[in-house]
Amino acid sequence: MIIDCDVHHARRSPEELVKYLDEPWKSEFMKYGERKVESGTINEGGFRWDSYPPSGGLPGSDPALMKEQLLDKYNYTYAILTGSGYHVNAIPDPDYAHALCKAYNDHLIEEWLPKDKRFKGVILVAHQDPHLAAREIERLAGHPDLVMVTFTSTARIPFGNRFYYPIYEAAERHGLPIGIHTGQSNAMFMQASPTPAGVARSYLEWHCCVPQIYMAHLVSIILEGVFERFPRLKFVLIEGGFDWLPHLMWRMDGRYKGLRQQAPWLKRLPSEYIRDHVRLTTQPWPDPDKEEDMLKVFELMDAENILMFASDYPHWDFDEPSVLPKKLSETARRKILHDNAAQFFNLT
């Protein structure tokens, strides 16, 4: 049994989105196409060469091929469809970004979820306007196959800031976890800083620094007291790696012990909030030279209770379920591949 927490479905062509857009965005889309955000870098990785549908269209746009290459091949219980709209949070117009999210969500509900009972979806929101994002959560929260609220790590304000409270209030009220997915390299100029050193020259440089973006957001979420204000809220960090977590927990706990007056709302060590409220996905796999090193990282971060499997299909760095260490215990393997996600997303 496997639950894949990050599967990227797409549209065969941009025109599929038109009927789901409200006016005036529909007319704009038909005349000019979808707005894009470009950074001048080239994503040379792209997709798996075999994921292009024989009938045409983009990788991830054919449900039948996805079921053949992924769900049926690996005997999935569920695949959580996280979409392909990860430039949305870089669009400076919050009204347009919100309209685009609504269209993406409606396309998912109508064109994908009915195709296979193993497909589960997410509610994509534009956090540029948290009140509009909360409205989208309210609109769709009752759908039985939508299991998470999602936005990207592309932001100018760290996610612990009270600016985002309307999103968190709506998600907690409906029992929906929040998934933070890495943004796109072509949106890097719309971030406060796409790397701690500034703007990267290439996709390769940016991709290597993605975990640093997640670290900064997670520190903000924990130390700003989000989980004291929203005690039932949960987060999952998607496609940002995980092997950095032990270092971050040690550093936060150590600094908090000496500077706790700067976070007086916390009642526990930062690492304890992470264990109770935060999960991470396995992809991209860190590729250590020795399997024993990976097992040590697993032990240090309590991976069997914090990690959830993700393949990132159909991207170039796709990971099979067999990526887990061969010497991992069967209990830990089952929890990472299935049980942790089943509990986190309330999937029976």
Short mmCIF file of C-alpha atoms in Angstrom, two decimals:
data_model
loop_
_atom_site.label_atom_id
_atom_site.label_comp_id
_atom_site.label_asym_id
_atom_site.label_seq_id
_atom_site.Cartn_x
_atom_site.Cartn_y
_atom_site.Cartn_z
CA MET A 1 0.00 0.00 0.00
CA ILE A 2 1.37 3.40 -1.04
CA ILE A 3 0.12 6.96 -0.76
CA ASP A 4 2.01 9.37 -3.01
CA CYS A 5 1.85 12.91 -1.59
CA ASP A 6 3.06 14.81 -4.66
CA VAL A 7 1.81 13.89 -8.14
CA HIS A 8 1.69 16.68 -10.71
CA HIS A 9 -1.30 16.52 -13.00
CA ALA A 10 -1.59 19.02 -15.85
CA ARG A 11 -3.82 20.15 -18.70
CA ARG A 12 -3.40 18.86 -22.25
CA SER A 13 -3.40 22.47 -23.45
CA PRO A 14 -3.80 25.88 -21.81
CA GLU A 15 -7.15 26.27 -23.56
CA GLU A 16 -8.68 23.61 -21.27
CA LEU A 17 -8.69 26.24 -18.54
CA VAL A 18 -10.83 28.77 -20.40
CA LYS A 19 -14.26 27.42 -19.48
CA TYR A 20 -13.39 27.47 -15.78
CA LEU A 21 -12.35 31.13 -15.68
CA ASP A 22 -14.65 33.95 -14.62
CA GLU A 23 -14.86 37.20 -16.51
CA PRO A 24 -12.98 39.41 -17.21
CA TRP A 25 -10.20 36.86 -16.90
CA LYS A 26 -11.76 34.50 -19.46
CA SER A 27 -11.72 37.13 -22.21
CA GLU A 28 -8.19 38.15 -21.29
CA PHE A 29 -7.02 34.54 -21.40
CA MET A 30 -8.59 33.97 -24.81
CA LYS A 31 -6.94 37.10 -26.20
CA TYR A 32 -3.51 37.00 -24.55
CA GLY A 33 -3.11 33.56 -22.98
CA GLU A 34 -2.12 32.87 -19.38
CA ARG A 35 0.11 35.38 -17.63
CA LYS A 36 3.63 34.10 -17.06
CA VAL A 37 6.45 35.02 -14.71
CA GLU A 38 9.94 34.54 -16.14
CA SER A 39 13.33 34.89 -14.47
CA GLY A 40 15.78 34.31 -17.30
CA THR A 41 16.86 30.88 -16.02
CA ILE A 42 16.35 27.63 -17.91
CA ASN A 43 14.86 24.58 -16.22
CA GLU A 44 16.78 21.97 -18.18
CA GLY A 45 15.47 19.10 -16.05
CA GLY A 46 11.90 19.14 -17.26
CA PHE A 47 10.04 15.85 -17.32
CA ARG A 48 10.65 12.14 -17.61
CA TRP A 49 11.15 11.41 -21.30
CA ASP A 50 8.54 8.63 -21.20
CA SER A 51 5.84 10.75 -19.53
CA TYR A 52 4.75 12.57 -22.70
CA PRO A 53 1.32 11.13 -23.67
CA PRO A 54 1.32 9.36 -27.06
CA SER A 55 -1.83 11.28 -27.93
CA GLY A 56 -0.15 14.63 -27.31
CA GLY A 57 -0.19 17.13 -24.50
CA LEU A 58 2.07 17.81 -21.56
CA PRO A 59 3.42 15.18 -19.15
CA GLY A 60 0.90 14.58 -16.41
CA SER A 61 -2.05 15.57 -18.60
CA ASP A 62 -3.28 12.04 -19.45
CA PRO A 63 -5.02 10.24 -16.55
CA ALA A 64 -4.78 6.88 -18.30
CA LEU A 65 -1.00 7.15 -18.78
CA MET A 66 -0.56 8.34 -15.20
CA LYS A 67 -2.49 5.34 -13.92
CA GLU A 68 -0.38 3.01 -16.07
CA GLN A 69 3.01 4.49 -15.18
CA LEU A 70 2.30 5.25 -11.53
CA LEU A 71 -0.86 4.06 -9.78
CA ASP A 72 -1.09 0.59 -11.29
CA LYS A 73 2.63 -0.04 -11.59
CA TYR A 74 3.30 0.56 -7.89
CA ASN A 75 -0.08 -0.52 -6.51
CA TYR A 76 -1.02 2.88 -5.10
CA THR A 77 -3.77 3.32 -2.56
CA TYR A 78 -4.00 7.05 -3.31
CA ALA A 79 -2.20 9.67 -5.39
CA ILE A 80 -2.55 13.24 -4.18
CA LEU A 81 -2.72 15.50 -7.25
CA THR A 82 -0.83 18.69 -6.48
CA GLY A 83 -1.12 20.27 -9.91
CA SER A 84 1.11 22.42 -12.08
CA GLY A 85 0.20 25.99 -11.14
CA TYR A 86 3.22 26.82 -9.04
CA HIS A 87 3.84 30.19 -10.65
CA VAL A 88 0.53 31.48 -9.26
CA ASN A 89 1.96 32.77 -5.98
CA ALA A 90 4.43 34.93 -7.92
CA ILE A 91 1.75 36.82 -9.86
CA PRO A 92 1.58 40.39 -8.49
CA ASP A 93 -2.16 40.79 -9.26
CA PRO A 94 -4.00 39.04 -6.39
CA ASP A 95 -7.38 39.09 -8.15
CA TYR A 96 -6.03 37.38 -11.25
CA ALA A 97 -4.08 34.88 -9.13
CA HIS A 98 -7.25 34.04 -7.18
CA ALA A 99 -9.26 33.60 -10.41
CA LEU A 100 -6.57 31.29 -11.75
CA CYS A 101 -6.61 29.18 -8.59
CA LYS A 102 -10.39 28.82 -8.83
CA ALA A 103 -10.08 27.65 -12.43
CA TYR A 104 -7.29 25.19 -11.59
CA ASN A 105 -9.35 23.78 -8.73
CA ASP A 106 -12.52 23.42 -10.80
CA HIS A 107 -10.58 21.76 -13.62
CA LEU A 108 -9.17 19.26 -11.11
CA ILE A 109 -12.62 18.50 -9.69
CA GLU A 110 -14.31 18.03 -13.06
CA GLU A 111 -11.58 16.57 -15.26
CA TRP A 112 -9.48 14.47 -12.87
CA LEU A 113 -11.08 13.36 -9.63
CA PRO A 114 -13.90 11.37 -11.33
CA LYS A 115 -11.37 9.39 -13.42
CA ASP A 116 -10.14 7.13 -10.61
CA LYS A 117 -11.14 6.71 -6.96
CA ARG A 118 -7.45 6.68 -6.06
CA PHE A 119 -7.07 10.33 -7.12
CA LYS A 120 -7.25 12.87 -4.31
CA GLY A 121 -6.83 16.60 -4.79
CA VAL A 122 -5.76 19.82 -3.13
CA ILE A 123 -7.24 23.30 -2.85
CA LEU A 124 -4.71 25.62 -4.50
CA VAL A 125 -4.86 29.15 -3.09
CA ALA A 126 -3.13 32.45 -3.84
CA HIS A 127 -1.70 33.71 -0.55
CA GLN A 128 -1.15 37.20 -2.00
CA ASP A 129 -4.61 38.03 -0.60
CA PRO A 130 -5.28 35.78 2.42
CA HIS A 131 -8.94 36.77 2.57
CA LEU A 132 -9.55 35.65 -1.02
CA ALA A 133 -7.62 32.46 -0.26
CA ALA A 134 -9.84 31.81 2.77
CA ARG A 135 -12.89 32.34 0.55
CA GLU A 136 -11.64 29.63 -1.82
CA ILE A 137 -11.12 27.26 1.11
CA GLU A 138 -14.68 27.92 2.28
CA ARG A 139 -16.00 27.28 -1.24
CA LEU A 140 -14.39 23.86 -1.61
CA ALA A 141 -13.73 22.53 1.89
CA GLY A 142 -16.75 20.24 1.82
CA HIS A 143 -15.56 18.23 -1.19
CA PRO A 144 -14.74 14.70 0.02
CA ASP A 145 -11.77 14.21 -2.32
CA LEU A 146 -9.95 17.47 -1.55
CA VAL A 147 -7.60 16.66 1.31
CA MET A 148 -5.29 19.66 1.69
CA VAL A 149 -4.86 23.40 1.14
CA THR A 150 -1.77 24.18 -0.94
CA PHE A 151 0.35 27.19 -1.82
CA THR A 152 3.99 27.61 -2.79
CA SER A 153 7.09 28.74 -0.93
CA THR A 154 7.27 31.81 -3.21
CA ALA A 155 6.50 34.69 -0.85
CA ARG A 156 7.70 38.07 0.32
CA ILE A 157 6.50 37.56 3.90
CA PRO A 158 7.54 34.52 6.02
CA PHE A 159 4.67 32.13 6.72
CA GLY A 160 4.66 32.65 10.49
CA ASN A 161 3.49 36.22 10.00
CA ARG A 162 -0.06 37.11 11.09
CA PHE A 163 -0.70 38.30 7.53
CA TYR A 164 -1.59 34.67 6.70
CA TYR A 165 -3.95 34.10 9.63
CA PRO A 166 -7.16 34.15 7.51
CA ILE A 167 -5.83 31.15 5.55
CA TYR A 168 -4.85 29.31 8.71
CA GLU A 169 -8.17 30.00 10.40
CA ALA A 170 -10.14 28.62 7.44
CA ALA A 171 -7.93 25.54 7.07
CA GLU A 172 -8.07 24.71 10.78
CA ARG A 173 -11.83 25.23 10.91
CA HIS A 174 -12.33 22.62 8.20
CA GLY A 175 -9.68 20.20 9.45
CA LEU A 176 -7.50 20.62 6.37
CA PRO A 177 -3.69 20.50 6.59
CA ILE A 178 -1.64 23.03 4.64
CA GLY A 179 0.91 21.90 2.08
CA ILE A 180 3.79 24.20 1.20
CA HIS A 181 5.17 23.24 -2.20
CA THR A 182 8.35 24.60 -3.68
CA GLY A 183 7.78 27.44 -6.11
CA GLN A 184 9.21 27.58 -9.61
CA SER A 185 12.67 28.86 -10.44
CA ASN A 186 11.16 31.12 -13.09
CA ALA A 187 9.33 32.93 -10.26
CA MET A 188 12.45 33.61 -8.22
CA PHE A 189 12.42 37.38 -8.78
CA MET A 190 9.06 37.60 -7.02
CA GLN A 191 10.47 36.20 -3.76
CA ALA A 192 11.94 38.32 -1.01
CA SER A 193 15.12 36.32 -1.63
CA PRO A 194 15.09 33.05 -3.61
CA THR A 195 18.27 32.02 -1.79
CA PRO A 196 19.80 33.48 1.40
CA ALA A 197 22.54 34.97 -0.79
CA GLY A 198 20.18 36.59 -3.30
CA VAL A 199 19.12 35.67 -6.83
CA ALA A 200 20.67 32.52 -8.28
CA ARG A 201 22.33 32.56 -11.71
CA SER A 202 20.88 29.22 -12.79
CA TYR A 203 18.15 26.69 -12.10
CA LEU A 204 20.84 24.37 -10.73
CA GLU A 205 21.97 26.92 -8.12
CA TRP A 206 18.39 27.69 -7.13
CA HIS A 207 17.44 24.01 -6.90
CA CYS A 208 20.33 23.27 -4.54
CA CYS A 209 19.21 26.10 -2.23
CA VAL A 210 15.49 25.21 -2.04
CA PRO A 211 15.83 23.61 1.43
CA GLN A 212 17.05 26.94 2.79
CA ILE A 213 13.76 28.56 1.78
CA TYR A 214 11.84 25.87 3.65
CA MET A 215 14.06 26.27 6.70
CA ALA A 216 13.31 29.99 6.89
CA HIS A 217 9.54 29.51 6.56
CA LEU A 218 9.50 26.70 9.14
CA VAL A 219 11.49 28.76 11.66
CA SER A 220 8.98 31.59 11.17
CA ILE A 221 5.97 29.29 11.60
CA ILE A 222 7.33 27.77 14.80
CA LEU A 223 8.84 30.81 16.52
CA GLU A 224 5.96 33.12 15.64
CA GLY A 225 3.68 30.76 17.58
CA VAL A 226 1.38 29.64 14.77
CA PHE A 227 0.65 26.34 16.50
CA GLU A 228 -0.19 28.01 19.80
CA ARG A 229 -2.73 30.20 18.03
CA PHE A 230 -3.98 27.36 15.78
CA PRO A 231 -3.44 24.20 17.87
CA ARG A 232 -5.19 21.86 15.39
CA LEU A 233 -3.38 23.13 12.29
CA LYS A 234 -0.84 20.94 10.49
CA PHE A 235 1.68 21.57 7.72
CA VAL A 236 3.47 19.35 5.23
CA LEU A 237 6.58 20.61 3.43
CA ILE A 238 6.57 19.20 -0.11
CA GLU A 239 9.51 18.80 -2.49
CA GLY A 240 11.99 20.60 -0.28
CA GLY A 241 14.06 17.66 0.95
CA PHE A 242 14.23 16.54 4.56
CA ASP A 243 17.80 15.71 5.57
CA TRP A 244 18.27 19.28 6.86
CA LEU A 245 15.65 18.84 9.60
CA PRO A 246 17.85 17.47 12.43
CA HIS A 247 20.20 20.45 12.18
CA LEU A 248 17.31 22.90 12.20
CA MET A 249 15.63 21.31 15.22
CA TRP A 250 18.90 21.33 17.17
CA ARG A 251 19.57 24.96 16.29
CA MET A 252 16.07 26.17 17.14
CA ASP A 253 15.99 24.31 20.46
CA GLY A 254 19.45 25.60 21.41
CA ARG A 255 18.78 29.23 20.49
CA TYR A 256 15.33 29.18 22.08
CA LYS A 257 16.75 28.08 25.44
CA GLY A 258 18.87 31.22 25.56
CA LEU A 259 16.47 33.66 23.88
CA ARG A 260 13.02 32.43 24.89
CA GLN A 261 11.98 35.95 25.91
CA GLN A 262 11.76 36.71 22.18
CA ALA A 263 9.11 34.01 21.70
CA PRO A 264 7.17 34.17 25.00
CA TRP A 265 4.09 32.53 23.47
CA LEU A 266 5.85 29.17 23.04
CA LYS A 267 5.14 26.61 25.76
CA ARG A 268 7.39 23.83 24.46
CA LEU A 269 10.65 23.36 22.61
CA PRO A 270 10.45 24.17 18.89
CA SER A 271 11.28 20.56 17.96
CA GLU A 272 8.22 19.34 19.87
CA TYR A 273 5.91 21.49 17.75
CA ILE A 274 7.53 20.06 14.62
CA ARG A 275 6.94 16.47 15.75
CA ASP A 276 3.27 17.17 16.48
CA HIS A 277 2.34 19.48 13.61
CA VAL A 278 4.77 19.16 10.70
CA ARG A 279 5.48 16.47 8.14
CA LEU A 280 7.95 16.38 5.25
CA THR A 281 7.94 14.44 2.00
CA THR A 282 10.76 12.21 0.79
CA GLN A 283 11.34 13.81 -2.60
CA PRO A 284 13.89 14.89 -3.75
CA TRP A 285 15.96 12.08 -2.30
CA PRO A 286 19.34 13.33 -0.98
CA ASP A 287 21.49 10.53 -2.52
CA PRO A 288 24.14 9.93 0.16
CA ASP A 289 27.15 7.77 -0.72
CA LYS A 290 26.40 5.28 2.06
CA GLU A 291 23.00 3.92 3.01
CA GLU A 292 24.13 3.89 6.65
CA ASP A 293 24.39 7.69 6.54
CA MET A 294 20.77 7.92 5.41
CA LEU A 295 19.65 5.57 8.16
CA LYS A 296 21.42 7.78 10.69
CA VAL A 297 19.55 10.83 9.41
CA PHE A 298 16.32 8.85 9.68
CA GLU A 299 17.11 8.07 13.30
CA LEU A 300 18.03 11.68 14.16
CA MET A 301 14.81 13.14 12.74
CA ASP A 302 12.42 10.35 13.77
CA ALA A 303 11.71 9.78 10.08
CA GLU A 304 9.30 6.91 10.56
CA ASN A 305 6.86 9.33 12.20
CA ILE A 306 7.63 12.53 10.23
CA LEU A 307 8.31 11.46 6.63
CA MET A 308 5.69 10.76 3.95
CA PHE A 309 6.48 9.33 0.51
CA ALA A 310 6.32 11.49 -2.61
CA SER A 311 7.40 10.66 -6.16
CA ASP A 312 7.15 14.09 -7.86
CA TYR A 313 5.84 12.37 -11.00
CA PRO A 314 6.33 13.20 -13.89
CA HIS A 315 9.39 15.37 -13.24
CA TRP A 316 13.00 14.57 -14.12
CA ASP A 317 13.95 13.75 -10.51
CA PHE A 318 11.04 11.34 -10.01
CA ASP A 319 11.57 8.87 -7.14
CA GLU A 320 10.21 5.32 -7.03
CA PRO A 321 9.03 3.81 -3.72
CA SER A 322 12.16 1.64 -3.79
CA VAL A 323 14.23 4.74 -3.01
CA LEU A 324 13.83 4.03 0.72
CA PRO A 325 16.88 2.38 2.35
CA LYS A 326 16.89 -1.38 1.96
CA LYS A 327 17.82 -1.86 5.63
CA LEU A 328 14.88 0.20 6.85
CA SER A 329 12.57 -1.72 9.16
CA GLU A 330 9.29 -2.96 7.72
CA THR A 331 7.38 -0.91 10.28
CA ALA A 332 9.15 2.31 9.27
CA ARG A 333 8.76 1.49 5.57
CA ARG A 334 5.01 0.94 5.94
CA LYS A 335 4.56 4.18 7.90
CA ILE A 336 6.51 6.30 5.42
CA LEU A 337 4.89 4.77 2.32
CA HIS A 338 1.35 4.71 3.65
CA ASP A 339 0.37 5.03 7.30
CA ASN A 340 1.72 8.51 8.03
CA ALA A 341 -0.12 10.02 5.07
CA ALA A 342 -3.30 8.03 5.80
CA GLN A 343 -3.38 9.52 9.29
CA PHE A 344 -2.27 13.02 8.25
CA PHE A 345 -4.89 13.34 5.49
CA ASN A 346 -7.54 11.28 7.30
CA LEU A 347 -7.63 8.72 4.47
CA THR A 348 -9.14 5.40 5.50
#
